[in-house]
Amino acid sequence: NLVDAECTSMIISAATCNPTITAPAGRRPIASLCVSSSADAGAGTLRQAILDANASVGVADYIAFNMGSAPPYDINPTSSLPPLTDPAGVVMDGFTQYGSSPNTNATGSLNGTIGVAINNNTSANDTGITLASTNNVLKGLSFTKWGDGTLSANDIAIAITANNNSVLSCYVGMTPPGIILSGTTCYYGIAVTSNNNTIGDGTAGGRNLISGNANTGLYLSGTGNIIKGNIIGPQANGTSYVASNPQAYGIVVNGSANNTIGGTITGADR
């Protein structure tokens, strides 16, 4: 195993990310993996960063982005990304991409800028990414075009099969800036089949947009999950209809108990 000093300074991919990036509190040691390429595979790609993070078992990894200065940047995988499997967890932070910024509106519309869009490059029934281990955080990312919109076990943008994960300030089913349908859409935007996960944490910077998916925005089967402050169904302004694909169901709860849906701030949940 690497000692802490080695892990805190280790750069696995070739590019250098934003030097102002600091690791989240409590995530030590940190291996910094920088995504600098929009290609599907190889050095500097998101796929390679995930593979490297999975290989560094026990290291709380932090994946950052540096693909230029004029977002949004599209990453177009030709198949599902590798599942996240290290229990130490990964923070995949799209807000490290230059030009991106989190939402600051506690209620109503979303005013953030999503700088990284992860779009499926085929119409196959692929899952975008699976959080198959604990302590992972996805934030500041867009997931679109995963699957062909038909009911399938794999037709999901984000699948959460392990406990204690978070999805914050992401667009699921809509392309940035949250007013355009992505085209071919997945059947489920997010499918949670585990416990104690957070989909929006009730803060302004944690609000997700989950809209434009073929059938269900959020499928929930588990206990102790928190869903707060999200826009589910409308466009990013929180009011406009998604005419081309209105998403049949916002949230489907199946065999779940003791979940929290909605926060205490009026107008935060749409």
Coordinates of C-alpha atoms in Angstrom, one line a residue:
N1 CA 0.0 0.0 0.0
L2 CA 1.1 3.6 -0.7
V3 CA 1.8 5.7 2.3
D4 CA -0.2 8.9 2.8
A5 CA 2.5 11.2 1.6
E6 CA 2.8 9.4 -1.7
C7 CA -1.0 9.3 -2.2
T8 CA -1.5 13.0 -1.6
S9 CA 0.9 14.0 -4.3
M10 CA 0.2 11.2 -6.9
I11 CA -0.9 12.3 -10.4
I12 CA -2.0 9.2 -12.4
S13 CA -3.0 10.8 -15.7
A14 CA -0.7 13.0 -17.8
A15 CA -2.6 16.3 -17.6
T16 CA -2.5 18.9 -14.9
C17 CA -5.9 20.1 -13.6
N18 CA -6.9 23.4 -12.1
P19 CA -4.2 24.1 -9.4
T20 CA -6.8 25.7 -7.1
I21 CA -8.5 22.4 -6.6
T22 CA -8.5 21.2 -3.0
A23 CA -9.6 17.8 -1.8
P24 CA -12.9 17.6 0.2
A25 CA -12.5 17.4 3.9
G26 CA -12.0 13.9 5.2
R27 CA -10.9 12.4 1.9
R28 CA -7.4 11.3 2.7
P29 CA -5.3 10.1 1.1
I30 CA -6.2 11.5 -2.3
A31 CA -5.0 10.3 -5.6
S32 CA -5.6 13.1 -8.2
L33 CA -6.8 11.8 -11.5
C34 CA -7.3 14.4 -14.2
V35 CA -9.5 13.9 -17.3
S36 CA -8.1 15.9 -20.2
S37 CA -9.5 14.0 -23.2
S38 CA -13.0 13.5 -24.5
A39 CA -12.0 10.2 -26.1
D40 CA -13.6 7.0 -25.0
A41 CA -10.5 5.2 -23.8
G42 CA -6.8 5.7 -23.2
A43 CA -4.6 8.1 -21.2
G44 CA -6.4 11.1 -19.9
T45 CA -9.9 9.8 -20.4
L46 CA -12.7 9.4 -17.9
R47 CA -12.8 5.6 -18.5
Q48 CA -9.1 5.4 -17.6
A49 CA -9.5 7.6 -14.6
I50 CA -12.2 5.3 -13.3
L51 CA -10.1 2.2 -13.9
D52 CA -7.2 3.8 -12.1
A53 CA -9.4 4.8 -9.2
N54 CA -10.8 1.2 -8.9
A55 CA -7.2 -0.2 -8.9
S56 CA -6.1 2.1 -6.0
V57 CA -8.1 0.1 -3.4
G58 CA -8.5 1.9 -0.1
V59 CA -7.6 5.4 -1.6
A60 CA -10.3 8.0 -1.5
D61 CA -9.9 9.2 -5.1
Y62 CA -10.8 12.6 -6.6
I63 CA -11.4 12.8 -10.4
A64 CA -11.1 16.3 -11.8
F65 CA -11.5 17.6 -15.4
N66 CA -9.4 19.9 -17.6
M67 CA -10.6 19.7 -21.2
G68 CA -10.2 23.3 -22.3
S69 CA -11.7 26.7 -21.4
A70 CA -15.1 26.8 -23.2
P71 CA -17.5 24.3 -21.7
P72 CA -19.7 22.3 -22.1
Y73 CA -17.4 19.5 -23.2
D74 CA -18.9 16.2 -24.4
I75 CA -17.5 12.8 -23.5
N76 CA -19.0 10.1 -25.7
P77 CA -18.4 6.6 -24.4
T78 CA -19.3 3.8 -26.8
S79 CA -20.3 1.5 -23.9
S80 CA -21.1 1.7 -20.2
L81 CA -18.4 3.3 -18.1
P82 CA -16.7 1.0 -15.6
P83 CA -18.7 0.7 -12.3
L84 CA -17.1 2.4 -9.3
T85 CA -16.0 -0.5 -7.0
D86 CA -13.6 0.9 -4.4
P87 CA -15.3 1.2 -1.0
A88 CA -13.1 4.2 -0.1
G89 CA -15.1 6.1 -2.7
V90 CA -14.5 8.5 -5.6
V91 CA -15.5 12.2 -5.9
M92 CA -16.1 12.8 -9.6
D93 CA -16.2 16.6 -9.7
G94 CA -17.4 18.3 -13.0
F95 CA -17.0 21.7 -11.3
T96 CA -13.3 21.4 -11.6
Q97 CA -13.7 22.0 -15.3
Y98 CA -12.8 25.6 -16.2
G99 CA -16.0 27.6 -17.0
S100 CA -18.3 25.5 -14.9
S101 CA -20.1 26.7 -11.7
P102 CA -22.6 25.3 -9.2
N103 CA -26.1 26.6 -8.9
T104 CA -26.6 29.3 -6.3
N105 CA -30.4 29.6 -6.3
A106 CA -31.9 27.9 -3.2
T107 CA -35.4 27.9 -4.9
G108 CA -36.8 28.1 -8.4
S109 CA -34.6 27.9 -11.5
L110 CA -31.1 26.6 -11.7
N111 CA -28.4 29.1 -12.6
G112 CA -25.3 26.9 -12.6
T113 CA -23.1 25.9 -15.6
I114 CA -22.5 22.2 -16.2
G115 CA -19.2 21.9 -18.0
V116 CA -19.0 18.1 -18.6
A117 CA -21.7 16.1 -20.5
I118 CA -21.3 12.4 -20.6
N119 CA -23.3 11.1 -23.5
N120 CA -23.8 7.6 -24.8
N121 CA -22.5 7.4 -28.4
T122 CA -24.8 4.4 -29.4
S123 CA -28.5 3.5 -29.0
A124 CA -27.7 0.3 -27.1
N125 CA -29.2 -0.5 -23.7
D126 CA -26.2 0.7 -21.7
T127 CA -26.0 2.0 -18.1
G128 CA -24.1 5.2 -18.0
I129 CA -22.3 4.5 -14.7
T130 CA -23.0 2.3 -11.7
L131 CA -22.1 3.2 -8.2
A132 CA -21.3 -0.3 -6.9
S133 CA -19.3 0.7 -3.9
T134 CA -19.8 3.1 -1.0
N135 CA -18.8 6.8 -0.5
N136 CA -18.9 7.9 -4.1
V137 CA -20.0 11.5 -5.1
L138 CA -21.0 12.6 -8.6
K139 CA -21.4 16.3 -9.0
G140 CA -21.4 18.9 -11.8
L141 CA -22.0 16.4 -14.5
S142 CA -24.6 15.8 -17.2
F143 CA -25.7 12.3 -18.3
T144 CA -27.8 11.9 -21.4
K145 CA -28.6 9.5 -24.3
W146 CA -28.0 6.3 -22.2
G147 CA -30.1 3.6 -23.7
D148 CA -32.9 3.6 -26.3
G149 CA -35.8 4.5 -24.0
T150 CA -37.2 1.0 -23.7
L151 CA -37.6 -0.9 -20.5
S152 CA -34.4 -2.7 -19.7
A153 CA -32.3 -3.6 -16.7
N154 CA -29.5 -1.6 -18.2
D155 CA -31.3 1.4 -19.7
I156 CA -30.3 3.7 -16.9
A157 CA -28.1 6.9 -16.8
I158 CA -27.0 6.4 -13.2
A159 CA -27.5 3.2 -11.3
I160 CA -26.8 3.2 -7.5
T161 CA -26.5 -0.4 -6.2
A162 CA -24.5 0.3 -3.0
N163 CA -25.1 2.3 0.1
N164 CA -24.0 5.8 1.1
N165 CA -23.5 7.5 -2.3
S166 CA -24.4 11.0 -3.5
V167 CA -25.5 12.7 -6.7
L168 CA -25.4 16.4 -6.4
S169 CA -25.9 19.3 -8.9
C170 CA -26.1 17.0 -11.9
Y171 CA -28.3 17.1 -15.0
V172 CA -29.8 13.6 -15.8
G173 CA -31.7 13.3 -19.1
M174 CA -31.2 16.9 -20.3
T175 CA -28.2 18.5 -21.9
P176 CA -26.7 21.7 -20.5
P177 CA -28.1 24.4 -20.0
G178 CA -31.1 22.2 -19.1
I179 CA -33.5 23.3 -21.8
I180 CA -32.7 20.9 -24.6
L181 CA -33.8 17.2 -24.7
S182 CA -30.8 15.0 -25.4
G183 CA -32.4 12.9 -28.2
T184 CA -32.4 9.2 -27.4
T185 CA -33.2 9.0 -23.7
C186 CA -32.8 6.3 -21.1
Y187 CA -35.8 4.6 -19.5
Y188 CA -34.7 5.5 -15.9
G189 CA -32.7 8.6 -15.2
I190 CA -31.4 7.4 -11.8
A191 CA -32.2 4.0 -10.3
V192 CA -31.5 3.6 -6.6
T193 CA -31.7 0.0 -5.3
S194 CA -29.7 0.5 -2.0
N195 CA -29.8 2.5 1.2
N196 CA -28.8 5.8 2.7
N197 CA -28.0 7.6 -0.5
T198 CA -28.5 11.3 -1.3
I199 CA -30.0 12.6 -4.5
G200 CA -29.9 16.4 -3.8
D201 CA -29.0 17.4 -0.3
G202 CA -31.3 20.4 0.2
T203 CA -28.6 23.0 -0.4
A204 CA -28.5 25.3 -3.4
G205 CA -25.3 23.7 -4.7
G206 CA -26.7 20.2 -4.4
R207 CA -29.9 20.5 -6.5
N208 CA -30.2 18.2 -9.5
L209 CA -32.2 18.4 -12.7
I210 CA -33.8 15.0 -13.5
S211 CA -36.0 15.5 -16.6
G212 CA -36.6 14.3 -20.2
N213 CA -36.1 10.6 -19.5
A214 CA -38.2 8.2 -21.4
N215 CA -40.2 6.9 -18.4
T216 CA -39.0 7.6 -14.9
G217 CA -36.8 10.3 -13.5
L218 CA -35.9 8.6 -10.3
Y219 CA -36.7 5.0 -9.4
L220 CA -36.3 4.3 -5.7
S221 CA -36.1 0.9 -4.0
G222 CA -34.3 1.1 -0.7
T223 CA -34.4 2.7 2.8
G224 CA -33.0 5.8 4.4
N225 CA -32.5 7.7 1.1
I226 CA -32.7 11.5 0.9
I227 CA -34.1 13.3 -2.1
K228 CA -34.1 17.1 -1.6
G229 CA -34.2 20.3 -3.6
N230 CA -34.3 18.7 -7.1
I231 CA -36.1 19.8 -10.2
I232 CA -37.8 16.6 -11.6
G233 CA -39.8 16.8 -14.8
P234 CA -39.5 20.5 -15.9
Q235 CA -36.6 22.2 -17.6
A236 CA -33.9 24.0 -15.6
N237 CA -36.1 27.0 -15.0
G238 CA -38.4 24.8 -12.9
T239 CA -41.6 25.7 -14.8
S240 CA -41.3 25.0 -18.5
Y241 CA -42.7 21.7 -19.9
V242 CA -40.4 19.3 -21.7
A243 CA -42.7 19.0 -24.7
S244 CA -40.8 16.4 -26.7
N245 CA -40.4 14.0 -23.8
P246 CA -42.4 14.9 -20.7
Q247 CA -41.1 11.9 -18.6
A248 CA -44.1 9.8 -17.5
Y249 CA -43.2 9.6 -13.8
G250 CA -41.1 11.9 -11.7
I251 CA -40.3 9.5 -8.8
V252 CA -41.4 5.8 -8.6
V253 CA -41.1 4.3 -5.1
N254 CA -41.1 0.5 -5.0
G255 CA -40.9 -1.4 -1.8
S256 CA -39.1 1.4 0.0
A257 CA -39.5 2.7 3.6
N258 CA -38.1 5.6 5.7
N259 CA -37.0 7.7 2.7
T260 CA -37.1 11.5 2.8
I261 CA -38.5 13.1 -0.4
G262 CA -38.6 16.8 -0.4
G263 CA -37.0 19.4 1.8
T264 CA -38.2 22.2 4.0
I265 CA -37.4 25.1 1.7
T266 CA -40.5 26.2 -0.2
G267 CA -39.9 26.2 -4.0
A268 CA -36.7 24.2 -3.9
D269 CA -38.3 21.0 -5.0
R270 CA -40.1 21.1 -8.4

